[in-house]
JSON list of C-alpha atoms and ligand atoms in Angstrom, two decimals:
[
{"chain": "A", "resi": 1, "resn": "MET", "atom": "CA", "xyz": [-112.02, 118.44, 70.41]},
{"chain": "A", "resi": 2, "resn": "LYS", "atom": "CA", "xyz": [-111.69, 122.02, 71.46]},
{"chain": "A", "resi": 3, "resn": "LEU", "atom": "CA", "xyz": [-114.33, 123.16, 74.03]},
{"chain": "A", "resi": 4, "resn": "ILE", "atom": "CA", "xyz": [-116.21, 126.65, 74.33]},
{"chain": "A", "resi": 5, "resn": "THR", "atom": "CA", "xyz": [-118.69, 126.54, 77.20]},
{"chain": "A", "resi": 6, "resn": "VAL", "atom": "CA", "xyz": [-120.87, 129.84, 77.02]},
{"chain": "A", "resi": 7, "resn": "LYS", "atom": "CA", "xyz": [-123.23, 130.86, 79.14]},
{"chain": "A", "resi": 8, "resn": "ASP", "atom": "CA", "xyz": [-126.45, 130.78, 76.96]},
{"chain": "A", "resi": 9, "resn": "TYR", "atom": "CA", "xyz": [-127.82, 130.82, 73.18]},
{"chain": "A", "resi": 10, "resn": "ASP", "atom": "CA", "xyz": [-127.00, 134.69, 72.54]},
{"chain": "A", "resi": 11, "resn": "ALA", "atom": "CA", "xyz": [-123.54, 133.87, 73.61]},
{"chain": "A", "resi": 12, "resn": "MET", "atom": "CA", "xyz": [-122.96, 130.77, 71.60]},
{"chain": "A", "resi": 13, "resn": "SER", "atom": "CA", "xyz": [-124.41, 132.22, 68.50]},
{"chain": "A", "resi": 14, "resn": "GLU", "atom": "CA", "xyz": [-122.41, 135.47, 68.98]},
{"chain": "A", "resi": 15, "resn": "ALA", "atom": "CA", "xyz": [-119.29, 133.31, 69.65]},
{"chain": "A", "resi": 16, "resn": "ALA", "atom": "CA", "xyz": [-120.13, 131.27, 66.45]},
{"chain": "A", "resi": 17, "resn": "ALA", "atom": "CA", "xyz": [-120.84, 134.26, 64.33]},
{"chain": "A", "resi": 18, "resn": "GLU", "atom": "CA", "xyz": [-116.87, 135.41, 65.39]},
{"chain": "A", "resi": 19, "resn": "ILE", "atom": "CA", "xyz": [-115.73, 132.85, 64.36]},
{"chain": "A", "resi": 20, "resn": "ILE", "atom": "CA", "xyz": [-117.35, 133.09, 60.87]},
{"chain": "A", "resi": 21, "resn": "MET", "atom": "CA", "xyz": [-116.40, 136.50, 60.54]},
{"chain": "A", "resi": 22, "resn": "ARG", "atom": "CA", "xyz": [-113.19, 135.81, 61.26]},
{"chain": "A", "resi": 23, "resn": "GLN", "atom": "CA", "xyz": [-112.52, 132.94, 58.98]},
{"chain": "A", "resi": 24, "resn": "ILE", "atom": "CA", "xyz": [-114.70, 135.28, 56.42]},
{"chain": "A", "resi": 25, "resn": "ASP", "atom": "CA", "xyz": [-111.69, 137.87, 56.71]},
{"chain": "A", "resi": 26, "resn": "SER", "atom": "CA", "xyz": [-108.69, 135.49, 56.59]},
{"chain": "A", "resi": 27, "resn": "LYS", "atom": "CA", "xyz": [-110.21, 134.12, 53.12]},
{"chain": "A", "resi": 28, "resn": "PRO", "atom": "CA", "xyz": [-113.30, 136.09, 51.57]},
{"chain": "A", "resi": 29, "resn": "ASN", "atom": "CA", "xyz": [-113.90, 133.27, 49.23]},
{"chain": "A", "resi": 30, "resn": "SER", "atom": "CA", "xyz": [-114.34, 130.87, 52.01]},
{"chain": "A", "resi": 31, "resn": "VAL", "atom": "CA", "xyz": [-116.59, 127.87, 51.47]},
{"chain": "A", "resi": 32, "resn": "ILE", "atom": "CA", "xyz": [-119.02, 127.73, 54.89]},
{"chain": "A", "resi": 33, "resn": "GLY", "atom": "CA", "xyz": [-120.86, 124.86, 55.10]},
{"chain": "A", "resi": 34, "resn": "PHE", "atom": "CA", "xyz": [-124.33, 126.30, 57.00]},
{"chain": "A", "resi": 35, "resn": "SER", "atom": "CA", "xyz": [-126.79, 124.24, 58.77]},
{"chain": "A", "resi": 36, "resn": "THR", "atom": "CA", "xyz": [-130.76, 124.87, 60.03]},
{"chain": "A", "resi": 37, "resn": "GLY", "atom": "CA", "xyz": [-132.79, 124.41, 62.73]},
{"chain": "A", "resi": 38, "resn": "SER", "atom": "CA", "xyz": [-133.62, 126.27, 65.75]},
{"chain": "A", "resi": 39, "resn": "THR", "atom": "CA", "xyz": [-129.90, 126.50, 66.76]},
{"chain": "A", "resi": 40, "resn": "PRO", "atom": "CA", "xyz": [-128.11, 128.53, 64.01]},
{"chain": "A", "resi": 41, "resn": "THR", "atom": "CA", "xyz": [-130.96, 131.17, 63.75]},
{"chain": "A", "resi": 42, "resn": "GLY", "atom": "CA", "xyz": [-129.45, 133.60, 66.79]},
{"chain": "A", "resi": 43, "resn": "THR", "atom": "CA", "xyz": [-125.93, 133.10, 64.28]},
{"chain": "A", "resi": 44, "resn": "TYR", "atom": "CA", "xyz": [-127.13, 134.18, 61.38]},
{"chain": "A", "resi": 45, "resn": "LYS", "atom": "CA", "xyz": [-128.84, 137.03, 63.10]},
{"chain": "A", "resi": 46, "resn": "GLN", "atom": "CA", "xyz": [-125.70, 138.11, 64.71]},
{"chain": "A", "resi": 47, "resn": "LEU", "atom": "CA", "xyz": [-124.03, 137.77, 60.82]},
{"chain": "A", "resi": 48, "resn": "THR", "atom": "CA", "xyz": [-126.90, 139.63, 59.44]},
{"chain": "A", "resi": 49, "resn": "ALA", "atom": "CA", "xyz": [-126.02, 142.64, 61.88]},
{"chain": "A", "resi": 50, "resn": "PHE", "atom": "CA", "xyz": [-122.06, 142.43, 61.71]},
{"chain": "A", "resi": 51, "resn": "CYS", "atom": "CA", "xyz": [-122.74, 142.59, 57.98]},
{"chain": "A", "resi": 52, "resn": "ALA", "atom": "CA", "xyz": [-125.03, 145.83, 58.54]},
{"chain": "A", "resi": 53, "resn": "GLN", "atom": "CA", "xyz": [-122.13, 147.17, 60.50]},
{"chain": "A", "resi": 54, "resn": "GLY", "atom": "CA", "xyz": [-119.82, 147.02, 57.42]},
{"chain": "A", "resi": 55, "resn": "ARG", "atom": "CA", "xyz": [-117.76, 144.17, 59.99]},
{"chain": "A", "resi": 56, "resn": "VAL", "atom": "CA", "xyz": [-117.84, 141.41, 57.05]},
{"chain": "A", "resi": 57, "resn": "SER", "atom": "CA", "xyz": [-118.71, 140.90, 53.32]},
{"chain": "A", "resi": 58, "resn": "PHE", "atom": "CA", "xyz": [-120.49, 137.43, 52.29]},
{"chain": "A", "resi": 59, "resn": "LYS", "atom": "CA", "xyz": [-119.65, 138.95, 48.17]},
{"chain": "A", "resi": 60, "resn": "ASN", "atom": "CA", "xyz": [-117.71, 136.32, 47.41]},
{"chain": "A", "resi": 61, "resn": "VAL", "atom": "CA", "xyz": [-118.08, 133.45, 49.86]},
{"chain": "A", "resi": 62, "resn": "VAL", "atom": "CA", "xyz": [-120.05, 130.45, 48.55]},
{"chain": "A", "resi": 63, "resn": "PRO", "atom": "CA", "xyz": [-122.29, 128.81, 50.94]},
{"chain": "A", "resi": 64, "resn": "PHE", "atom": "CA", "xyz": [-122.82, 124.67, 50.68]},
{"chain": "A", "resi": 65, "resn": "ASN", "atom": "CA", "xyz": [-126.04, 123.73, 53.00]},
{"chain": "A", "resi": 66, "resn": "LEU", "atom": "CA", "xyz": [-126.19, 120.86, 54.84]},
{"chain": "A", "resi": 67, "resn": "ASP", "atom": "CA", "xyz": [-129.25, 119.37, 54.02]},
{"chain": "A", "resi": 68, "resn": "GLU", "atom": "CA", "xyz": [-132.93, 119.41, 52.53]},
{"chain": "A", "resi": 69, "resn": "TYR", "atom": "CA", "xyz": [-136.03, 117.42, 52.67]},
{"chain": "A", "resi": 70, "resn": "VAL", "atom": "CA", "xyz": [-137.61, 115.97, 49.64]},
{"chain": "A", "resi": 71, "resn": "GLY", "atom": "CA", "xyz": [-140.51, 117.32, 48.41]},
{"chain": "A", "resi": 72, "resn": "LEU", "atom": "CA", "xyz": [-140.81, 120.49, 49.61]},
{"chain": "A", "resi": 73, "resn": "ALA", "atom": "CA", "xyz": [-140.31, 123.13, 46.88]},
{"chain": "A", "resi": 74, "resn": "PRO", "atom": "CA", "xyz": [-137.82, 125.85, 47.44]},
{"chain": "A", "resi": 75, "resn": "ASP", "atom": "CA", "xyz": [-140.55, 128.30, 48.18]},
{"chain": "A", "resi": 76, "resn": "ASP", "atom": "CA", "xyz": [-142.38, 125.97, 50.51]},
{"chain": "A", "resi": 77, "resn": "PRO", "atom": "CA", "xyz": [-142.05, 127.96, 53.91]},
{"chain": "A", "resi": 78, "resn": "ASN", "atom": "CA", "xyz": [-140.89, 124.70, 55.58]},
{"chain": "A", "resi": 79, "resn": "SER", "atom": "CA", "xyz": [-137.98, 124.08, 52.82]},
{"chain": "A", "resi": 80, "resn": "TYR", "atom": "CA", "xyz": [-134.44, 125.09, 54.25]},
{"chain": "A", "resi": 81, "resn": "VAL", "atom": "CA", "xyz": [-134.07, 127.35, 51.21]},
{"chain": "A", "resi": 82, "resn": "TYR", "atom": "CA", "xyz": [-136.86, 129.13, 52.76]},
{"chain": "A", "resi": 83, "resn": "TYR", "atom": "CA", "xyz": [-134.86, 129.22, 55.70]},
{"chain": "A", "resi": 84, "resn": "MET", "atom": "CA", "xyz": [-131.78, 130.79, 54.66]},
{"chain": "A", "resi": 85, "resn": "LYS", "atom": "CA", "xyz": [-133.22, 132.57, 53.05]},
{"chain": "A", "resi": 86, "resn": "GLU", "atom": "CA", "xyz": [-135.52, 134.05, 55.69]},
{"chain": "A", "resi": 87, "resn": "ASN", "atom": "CA", "xyz": [-132.75, 133.75, 58.20]},
{"chain": "A", "resi": 88, "resn": "LEU", "atom": "CA", "xyz": [-129.81, 134.70, 56.54]},
{"chain": "A", "resi": 89, "resn": "PHE", "atom": "CA", "xyz": [-128.79, 135.56, 52.87]},
{"chain": "A", "resi": 90, "resn": "ASP", "atom": "CA", "xyz": [-131.56, 137.99, 52.05]},
{"chain": "A", "resi": 91, "resn": "HIS", "atom": "CA", "xyz": [-130.26, 140.20, 54.57]},
{"chain": "A", "resi": 92, "resn": "ILE", "atom": "CA", "xyz": [-126.54, 140.34, 53.62]},
{"chain": "A", "resi": 93, "resn": "ASP", "atom": "CA", "xyz": [-124.03, 140.66, 50.71]},
{"chain": "A", "resi": 94, "resn": "ILE", "atom": "CA", "xyz": [-124.26, 137.44, 49.26]},
{"chain": "A", "resi": 95, "resn": "ASP", "atom": "CA", "xyz": [-124.54, 136.92, 46.02]},
{"chain": "A", "resi": 96, "resn": "PRO", "atom": "CA", "xyz": [-127.16, 134.27, 45.08]},
{"chain": "A", "resi": 97, "resn": "ALA", "atom": "CA", "xyz": [-125.52, 132.54, 42.79]},
{"chain": "A", "resi": 98, "resn": "ASN", "atom": "CA", "xyz": [-122.48, 131.57, 44.91]},
{"chain": "A", "resi": 99, "resn": "THR", "atom": "CA", "xyz": [-125.13, 129.60, 47.50]},
{"chain": "A", "resi": 100, "resn": "HIS", "atom": "CA", "xyz": [-126.17, 126.02, 47.10]},
{"chain": "A", "resi": 101, "resn": "ILE", "atom": "CA", "xyz": [-128.86, 123.68, 48.58]},
{"chain": "A", "resi": 102, "resn": "PRO", "atom": "CA", "xyz": [-129.66, 120.34, 47.66]},
{"chain": "A", "resi": 103, "resn": "ASN", "atom": "CA", "xyz": [-132.90, 120.58, 45.35]},
{"chain": "A", "resi": 104, "resn": "GLY", "atom": "CA", "xyz": [-135.44, 118.02, 47.33]},
{"chain": "A", "resi": 105, "resn": "ALA", "atom": "CA", "xyz": [-137.86, 118.58, 44.38]},
{"chain": "A", "resi": 106, "resn": "ALA", "atom": "CA", "xyz": [-135.60, 117.06, 42.03]},
{"chain": "A", "resi": 107, "resn": "GLU", "atom": "CA", "xyz": [-137.16, 114.65, 39.37]},
{"chain": "A", "resi": 108, "resn": "ASP", "atom": "CA", "xyz": [-134.19, 112.25, 40.10]},
{"chain": "A", "resi": 109, "resn": "LEU", "atom": "CA", "xyz": [-133.23, 112.68, 43.96]},
{"chain": "A", "resi": 110, "resn": "GLU", "atom": "CA", "xyz": [-130.27, 110.26, 43.07]},
{"chain": "A", "resi": 111, "resn": "ALA", "atom": "CA", "xyz": [-128.95, 112.31, 40.45]},
{"chain": "A", "resi": 112, "resn": "GLU", "atom": "CA", "xyz": [-129.31, 115.17, 42.52]},
{"chain": "A", "resi": 113, "resn": "CYS", "atom": "CA", "xyz": [-127.11, 113.75, 45.33]},
{"chain": "A", "resi": 114, "resn": "ARG", "atom": "CA", "xyz": [-124.23, 113.00, 42.20]},
{"chain": "A", "resi": 115, "resn": "ARG", "atom": "CA", "xyz": [-125.05, 116.57, 41.33]},
{"chain": "A", "resi": 116, "resn": "TYR", "atom": "CA", "xyz": [-124.40, 118.46, 44.72]},
{"chain": "A", "resi": 117, "resn": "ASP", "atom": "CA", "xyz": [-121.37, 116.27, 45.68]},
{"chain": "A", "resi": 118, "resn": "ALA", "atom": "CA", "xyz": [-119.70, 116.68, 42.31]},
{"chain": "A", "resi": 119, "resn": "LEU", "atom": "CA", "xyz": [-120.24, 120.84, 43.01]},
{"chain": "A", "resi": 120, "resn": "LEU", "atom": "CA", "xyz": [-118.50, 120.34, 46.69]},
{"chain": "A", "resi": 121, "resn": "GLU", "atom": "CA", "xyz": [-116.00, 118.61, 44.75]},
{"chain": "A", "resi": 122, "resn": "ARG", "atom": "CA", "xyz": [-115.29, 121.12, 42.14]},
{"chain": "A", "resi": 123, "resn": "TYR", "atom": "CA", "xyz": [-114.78, 123.98, 45.00]},
{"chain": "A", "resi": 124, "resn": "GLY", "atom": "CA", "xyz": [-112.29, 121.75, 46.93]},
{"chain": "A", "resi": 125, "resn": "SER", "atom": "CA", "xyz": [-112.98, 121.58, 50.64]},
{"chain": "A", "resi": 126, "resn": "ILE", "atom": "CA", "xyz": [-115.27, 123.65, 52.89]},
{"chain": "A", "resi": 127, "resn": "ASP", "atom": "CA", "xyz": [-113.25, 125.67, 54.71]},
{"chain": "A", "resi": 128, "resn": "LEU", "atom": "CA", "xyz": [-115.25, 125.94, 57.62]},
{"chain": "A", "resi": 129, "resn": "GLN", "atom": "CA", "xyz": [-118.45, 123.54, 58.45]},
{"chain": "A", "resi": 130, "resn": "LEU", "atom": "CA", "xyz": [-121.12, 124.32, 61.00]},
{"chain": "A", "resi": 131, "resn": "VAL", "atom": "CA", "xyz": [-122.70, 121.86, 62.63]},
{"chain": "A", "resi": 132, "resn": "GLY", "atom": "CA", "xyz": [-126.06, 121.46, 65.35]},
{"chain": "A", "resi": 133, "resn": "ILE", "atom": "CA", "xyz": [-126.97, 117.11, 66.48]},
{"chain": "A", "resi": 134, "resn": "GLY", "atom": "CA", "xyz": [-129.95, 116.19, 67.00]},
{"chain": "A", "resi": 135, "resn": "GLN", "atom": "CA", "xyz": [-131.20, 114.47, 70.16]},
{"chain": "A", "resi": 136, "resn": "ASN", "atom": "CA", "xyz": [-130.47, 111.12, 68.28]},
{"chain": "A", "resi": 137, "resn": "GLY", "atom": "CA", "xyz": [-126.71, 112.56, 67.78]},
{"chain": "A", "resi": 138, "resn": "HIS", "atom": "CA", "xyz": [-127.53, 112.69, 64.07]},
{"chain": "A", "resi": 139, "resn": "ILE", "atom": "CA", "xyz": [-125.11, 115.20, 62.02]},
{"chain": "A", "resi": 140, "resn": "GLY", "atom": "CA", "xyz": [-126.99, 116.27, 58.77]},
{"chain": "A", "resi": 141, "resn": "PHE", "atom": "CA", "xyz": [-129.80, 114.18, 58.45]},
{"chain": "A", "resi": 142, "resn": "ASN", "atom": "CA", "xyz": [-127.30, 111.46, 58.61]},
{"chain": "A", "resi": 143, "resn": "GLU", "atom": "CA", "xyz": [-129.42, 109.33, 61.41]},
{"chain": "A", "resi": 144, "resn": "PRO", "atom": "CA", "xyz": [-128.03, 106.65, 63.53]},
{"chain": "A", "resi": 145, "resn": "SER", "atom": "CA", "xyz": [-127.21, 103.16, 61.95]},
{"chain": "A", "resi": 146, "resn": "ASP", "atom": "CA", "xyz": [-124.72, 100.92, 60.77]},
{"chain": "A", "resi": 147, "resn": "THR", "atom": "CA", "xyz": [-122.22, 102.10, 58.96]},
{"chain": "A", "resi": 148, "resn": "PHE", "atom": "CA", "xyz": [-120.96, 106.11, 58.63]},
{"chain": "A", "resi": 149, "resn": "SER", "atom": "CA", "xyz": [-122.00, 107.85, 55.22]},
{"chain": "A", "resi": 150, "resn": "ASP", "atom": "CA", "xyz": [-119.88, 109.06, 53.02]},
{"chain": "A", "resi": 151, "resn": "LYS", "atom": "CA", "xyz": [-121.33, 111.15, 50.15]},
{"chain": "A", "resi": 152, "resn": "THR", "atom": "CA", "xyz": [-124.58, 113.24, 49.80]},
{"chain": "A", "resi": 153, "resn": "GLN", "atom": "CA", "xyz": [-127.38, 110.92, 49.64]},
{"chain": "A", "resi": 154, "resn": "ILE", "atom": "CA", "xyz": [-131.34, 110.30, 50.06]},
{"chain": "A", "resi": 155, "resn": "ALA", "atom": "CA", "xyz": [-131.56, 109.56, 54.05]},
{"chain": "A", "resi": 156, "resn": "LYS", "atom": "CA", "xyz": [-134.96, 107.82, 55.51]},
{"chain": "A", "resi": 157, "resn": "LEU", "atom": "CA", "xyz": [-135.58, 110.58, 59.11]},
{"chain": "A", "resi": 158, "resn": "SER", "atom": "CA", "xyz": [-135.97, 108.38, 62.12]},
{"chain": "A", "resi": 159, "resn": "GLU", "atom": "CA", "xyz": [-139.28, 108.53, 63.91]},
{"chain": "A", "resi": 160, "resn": "ASN", "atom": "CA", "xyz": [-137.51, 110.39, 66.75]},
{"chain": "A", "resi": 161, "resn": "THR", "atom": "CA", "xyz": [-136.49, 113.26, 64.13]},
{"chain": "A", "resi": 162, "resn": "ARG", "atom": "CA", "xyz": [-139.54, 113.37, 62.44]},
{"chain": "A", "resi": 163, "resn": "ALA", "atom": "CA", "xyz": [-141.46, 113.70, 65.92]},
{"chain": "A", "resi": 164, "resn": "VAL", "atom": "CA", "xyz": [-138.74, 116.38, 66.98]},
{"chain": "A", "resi": 165, "resn": "ASN", "atom": "CA", "xyz": [-139.10, 118.68, 63.53]},
{"chain": "A", "resi": 166, "resn": "ALA", "atom": "CA", "xyz": [-142.50, 117.68, 62.73]},
{"chain": "A", "resi": 167, "resn": "ALA", "atom": "CA", "xyz": [-143.73, 120.78, 65.30]},
{"chain": "A", "resi": 168, "resn": "HIS", "atom": "CA", "xyz": [-142.51, 123.47, 62.29]},
{"chain": "A", "resi": 169, "resn": "PHE", "atom": "CA", "xyz": [-145.02, 121.69, 60.27]},
{"chain": "A", "resi": 170, "resn": "ARG", "atom": "CA", "xyz": [-148.77, 122.14, 60.20]},
{"chain": "A", "resi": 171, "resn": "SER", "atom": "CA", "xyz": [-149.30, 118.43, 61.03]},
{"chain": "A", "resi": 172, "resn": "ALA", "atom": "CA", "xyz": [-147.13, 115.28, 61.68]},
{"chain": "A", "resi": 173, "resn": "ASP", "atom": "CA", "xyz": [-148.45, 114.49, 58.45]},
{"chain": "A", "resi": 174, "resn": "ALA", "atom": "CA", "xyz": [-147.05, 116.74, 56.44]},
{"chain": "A", "resi": 175, "resn": "MET", "atom": "CA", "xyz": [-143.25, 116.32, 57.78]},
{"chain": "A", "resi": 176, "resn": "PRO", "atom": "CA", "xyz": [-141.22, 114.33, 55.12]},
{"chain": "A", "resi": 177, "resn": "GLN", "atom": "CA", "xyz": [-140.37, 111.01, 55.44]},
{"chain": "A", "resi": 178, "resn": "PHE", "atom": "CA", "xyz": [-136.96, 111.65, 53.57]},
{"chain": "A", "resi": 179, "resn": "ALA", "atom": "CA", "xyz": [-134.29, 114.33, 53.26]},
{"chain": "A", "resi": 180, "resn": "ILE", "atom": "CA", "xyz": [-131.23, 114.77, 51.04]},
{"chain": "A", "resi": 181, "resn": "THR", "atom": "CA", "xyz": [-127.86, 115.01, 53.34]},
{"chain": "A", "resi": 182, "resn": "MET", "atom": "CA", "xyz": [-124.01, 115.80, 52.43]},
{"chain": "A", "resi": 183, "resn": "GLY", "atom": "CA", "xyz": [-122.59, 112.72, 53.95]},
{"chain": "A", "resi": 184, "resn": "VAL", "atom": "CA", "xyz": [-120.65, 112.31, 57.22]},
{"chain": "A", "resi": 185, "resn": "GLY", "atom": "CA", "xyz": [-117.72, 111.46, 54.86]},
{"chain": "A", "resi": 186, "resn": "ASP", "atom": "CA", "xyz": [-118.61, 115.03, 53.42]},
{"chain": "A", "resi": 187, "resn": "ILE", "atom": "CA", "xyz": [-118.64, 117.00, 56.72]},
{"chain": "A", "resi": 188, "resn": "MET", "atom": "CA", "xyz": [-115.47, 115.14, 57.83]},
{"chain": "A", "resi": 189, "resn": "ARG", "atom": "CA", "xyz": [-113.37, 116.31, 54.64]},
{"chain": "A", "resi": 190, "resn": "ALA", "atom": "CA", "xyz": [-114.08, 119.75, 55.90]},
{"chain": "A", "resi": 191, "resn": "LYS", "atom": "CA", "xyz": [-110.51, 121.45, 57.24]},
{"chain": "A", "resi": 192, "resn": "ARG", "atom": "CA", "xyz": [-113.06, 123.22, 60.21]},
{"chain": "A", "resi": 193, "resn": "ILE", "atom": "CA", "xyz": [-115.85, 122.13, 62.06]},
{"chain": "A", "resi": 194, "resn": "ILE", "atom": "CA", "xyz": [-118.11, 124.30, 64.62]},
{"chain": "A", "resi": 195, "resn": "LEU", "atom": "CA", "xyz": [-120.23, 121.82, 67.13]},
{"chain": "A", "resi": 196, "resn": "MET", "atom": "CA", "xyz": [-123.12, 124.05, 68.20]},
{"chain": "A", "resi": 197, "resn": "VAL", "atom": "CA", "xyz": [-125.06, 122.67, 70.97]},
{"chain": "A", "resi": 198, "resn": "ASN", "atom": "CA", "xyz": [-127.82, 124.59, 72.93]},
{"chain": "A", "resi": 199, "resn": "GLY", "atom": "CA", "xyz": [-129.62, 123.35, 76.27]},
{"chain": "A", "resi": 200, "resn": "ALA", "atom": "CA", "xyz": [-130.49, 120.80, 79.09]},
{"chain": "A", "resi": 201, "resn": "HIS", "atom": "CA", "xyz": [-131.82, 118.44, 76.09]},
{"chain": "A", "resi": 202, "resn": "LYS", "atom": "CA", "xyz": [-129.08, 118.40, 74.00]},
{"chain": "A", "resi": 203, "resn": "ALA", "atom": "CA", "xyz": [-126.79, 116.95, 77.34]},
{"chain": "A", "resi": 204, "resn": "GLN", "atom": "CA", "xyz": [-127.02, 113.59, 77.08]},
{"chain": "A", "resi": 205, "resn": "ILE", "atom": "CA", "xyz": [-126.12, 112.73, 73.72]},
{"chain": "A", "resi": 206, "resn": "LEU", "atom": "CA", "xyz": [-123.46, 115.53, 73.96]},
{"chain": "A", "resi": 207, "resn": "ASP", "atom": "CA", "xyz": [-121.46, 113.76, 76.17]},
{"chain": "A", "resi": 208, "resn": "LYS", "atom": "CA", "xyz": [-122.08, 110.38, 73.87]},
{"chain": "A", "resi": 209, "resn": "VAL", "atom": "CA", "xyz": [-120.85, 112.48, 71.12]},
{"chain": "A", "resi": 210, "resn": "MET", "atom": "CA", "xyz": [-117.78, 114.45, 73.08]},
{"chain": "A", "resi": 211, "resn": "HIS", "atom": "CA", "xyz": [-116.52, 110.86, 75.16]},
{"chain": "A", "resi": 212, "resn": "GLY", "atom": "CA", "xyz": [-118.32, 108.11, 74.11]},
{"chain": "A", "resi": 213, "resn": "GLU", "atom": "CA", "xyz": [-118.17, 105.36, 71.31]},
{"chain": "A", "resi": 214, "resn": "ILE", "atom": "CA", "xyz": [-117.08, 106.55, 68.11]},
{"chain": "A", "resi": 215, "resn": "THR", "atom": "CA", "xyz": [-120.31, 104.76, 66.42]},
{"chain": "A", "resi": 216, "resn": "PRO", "atom": "CA", "xyz": [-122.23, 105.27, 63.14]},
{"chain": "A", "resi": 217, "resn": "GLN", "atom": "CA", "xyz": [-125.31, 104.43, 65.95]},
{"chain": "A", "resi": 218, "resn": "VAL", "atom": "CA", "xyz": [-124.42, 107.73, 67.55]},
{"chain": "A", "resi": 219, "resn": "PRO", "atom": "CA", "xyz": [-123.18, 110.25, 63.67]},
{"chain": "A", "resi": 220, "resn": "ALA", "atom": "CA", "xyz": [-121.81, 112.83, 65.36]},
{"chain": "A", "resi": 221, "resn": "SER", "atom": "CA", "xyz": [-119.17, 110.79, 66.90]},
{"chain": "A", "resi": 222, "resn": "ILE", "atom": "CA", "xyz": [-117.62, 110.68, 64.65]},
{"chain": "A", "resi": 223, "resn": "LEU", "atom": "CA", "xyz": [-115.85, 114.09, 65.25]},
{"chain": "A", "resi": 224, "resn": "GLN", "atom": "CA", "xyz": [-113.82, 112.98, 68.15]},
{"chain": "A", "resi": 225, "resn": "ARG", "atom": "CA", "xyz": [-111.88, 111.90, 64.78]},
{"chain": "A", "resi": 226, "resn": "HIS", "atom": "CA", "xyz": [-111.48, 115.11, 63.27]},
{"chain": "A", "resi": 227, "resn": "ASP", "atom": "CA", "xyz": [-108.31, 117.49, 64.00]},
{"chain": "A", "resi": 228, "resn": "ASP", "atom": "CA", "xyz": [-110.19, 120.82, 64.23]},
{"chain": "A", "resi": 229, "resn": "VAL", "atom": "CA", "xyz": [-113.54, 120.62, 66.00]},
{"chain": "A", "resi": 230, "resn": "THR", "atom": "CA", "xyz": [-114.93, 123.41, 67.83]},
{"chain": "A", "resi": 231, "resn": "VAL", "atom": "CA", "xyz": [-118.00, 122.83, 70.23]},
{"chain": "A", "resi": 232, "resn": "ILE", "atom": "CA", "xyz": [-119.57, 125.67, 71.23]},
{"chain": "A", "resi": 233, "resn": "ALA", "atom": "CA", "xyz": [-122.35, 124.83, 73.85]},
{"chain": "A", "resi": 234, "resn": "THR", "atom": "CA", "xyz": [-124.34, 126.58, 76.58]},
{"chain": "A", "resi": 235, "resn": "GLN", "atom": "CA", "xyz": [-123.72, 125.37, 80.15]},
{"chain": "A", "resi": 236, "resn": "ASP", "atom": "CA", "xyz": [-126.73, 123.45, 80.92]},
{"chain": "A", "resi": 237, "resn": "ALA", "atom": "CA", "xyz": [-125.76, 121.45, 77.72]},
{"chain": "A", "resi": 238, "resn": "PHE", "atom": "CA", "xyz": [-123.37, 119.31, 80.04]},
{"chain": "A", "resi": 239, "resn": "ILE", "atom": "CA", "xyz": [-124.71, 116.03, 82.32]},
{"chain": "B", "resi": 301, "resn": "F6R", "atom": "C1", "xyz": [-130.02, 121.02, 59.88]},
{"chain": "B", "resi": 301, "resn": "F6R", "atom": "C2", "xyz": [-129.28, 120.35, 60.51]},
{"chain": "B", "resi": 301, "resn": "F6R", "atom": "C3", "xyz": [-129.75, 119.05, 61.44]},
{"chain": "B", "resi": 301, "resn": "F6R", "atom": "C4", "xyz": [-129.29, 120.08, 63.03]},
{"chain": "B", "resi": 301, "resn": "F6R", "atom": "C5", "xyz": [-129.77, 119.33, 63.77]},
{"chain": "B", "resi": 301, "resn": "F6R", "atom": "C6", "xyz": [-130.01, 120.27, 64.69]},
{"chain": "B", "resi": 301, "resn": "F6R", "atom": "O1", "xyz": [-129.41, 121.26, 59.19]},
{"chain": "B", "resi": 301, "resn": "F6R", "atom": "O2", "xyz": [-128.67, 119.32, 59.56]},
{"chain": "B", "resi": 301, "resn": "F6R", "atom": "O3", "xyz": [-129.18, 118.60, 61.82]},
{"chain": "B", "resi": 301, "resn": "F6R", "atom": "O4", "xyz": [-128.95, 120.48, 62.82]},
{"chain": "B", "resi": 301, "resn": "F6R", "atom": "O5", "xyz": [-131.43, 118.44, 63.84]},
{"chain": "B", "resi": 301, "resn": "F6R", "atom": "O6", "xyz": [-131.71, 120.89, 65.18]},
{"chain": "B", "resi": 301, "resn": "F6R", "atom": "P1", "xyz": [-131.79, 121.90, 66.34]},
{"chain": "B", "resi": 301, "resn": "F6R", "atom": "O7", "xyz": [-130.75, 123.12, 66.00]},
{"chain": "B", "resi": 301, "resn": "F6R", "atom": "O8", "xyz": [-133.64, 122.09, 65.70]},
{"chain": "B", "resi": 301, "resn": "F6R", "atom": "O9", "xyz": [-132.34, 121.24, 67.37]}
]
C-alpha cells in the first residue's frame, strides 16, 4: 500500500481530487467508483471547483457508486442518490445517464443486485475506486463477517454502523437495517483504489487495516492484497 499522510481534512480532499482529475485526464471515459459519507464531501467540493475552472470534464466519465440504503427512494434526502446529486453530480458537467447507483427501493432486491453486477461487467473493470472505512473496518457496506463477499449483495448493517450513521437520520428508528453494496470482490477488481481516512477516531482501525491480519472480520484488511492501493490519511489517523 502506498501511503500519503496529510495534515488535515482539506489536504486529504485536495490530494484525492488531484488523483481523480489526473485519472480522468489520462482516460476521459474512466469508470470511477464513488463512495459517500462524511469523508469524500471535501473531495467532491474540490472536484466541483476543478470542473468550474475548466481543469476537468466529467462529460464521458462513468460513475458507479458503492452502495445505497434499502428502502430509501432516490429523492429521500438520506439516500445516496440524493447525496451524490447534492455533493457532486448537480454541480459538474456529468451526463446523468452515465451515473449508476444501486436502487435501494427496487421491488426485487436480489434482481437489483444482479442488474448492478451485470452493468459493472459490461463496463469491464473500475479504473479508480474511492473508498472510506467504517470504524469497524467495513468497506462499502461489507460488514465484519466470516467470509469476504464477492458480488453486489444485500447487507445487514451492523449495530456499530447503524449507531454511527443514525446521526444523519431524524431518529435511530428511521435508520435502515439493510443496504445494497458492491461486494469486496467487486472492489478488489478495480484497477486502482484510493482509501481516504480522516481523523483520530479511525486510527485504531486504520492500523488494523494496514498492518493487521487479513481477515473478513476487518473487511478492508483485504486491501493489503491489492497491488495498487493509495491510502490518503490525515496525520491524526495514526496510533
Ligand atoms: C459509503 C461507504 C462506507 C463509508 C464508511 C465511512 O458509501 O461505503 O463504507 O465509506 O462508512 O463513512 P464516513 O466517511 O462517514 O466516516
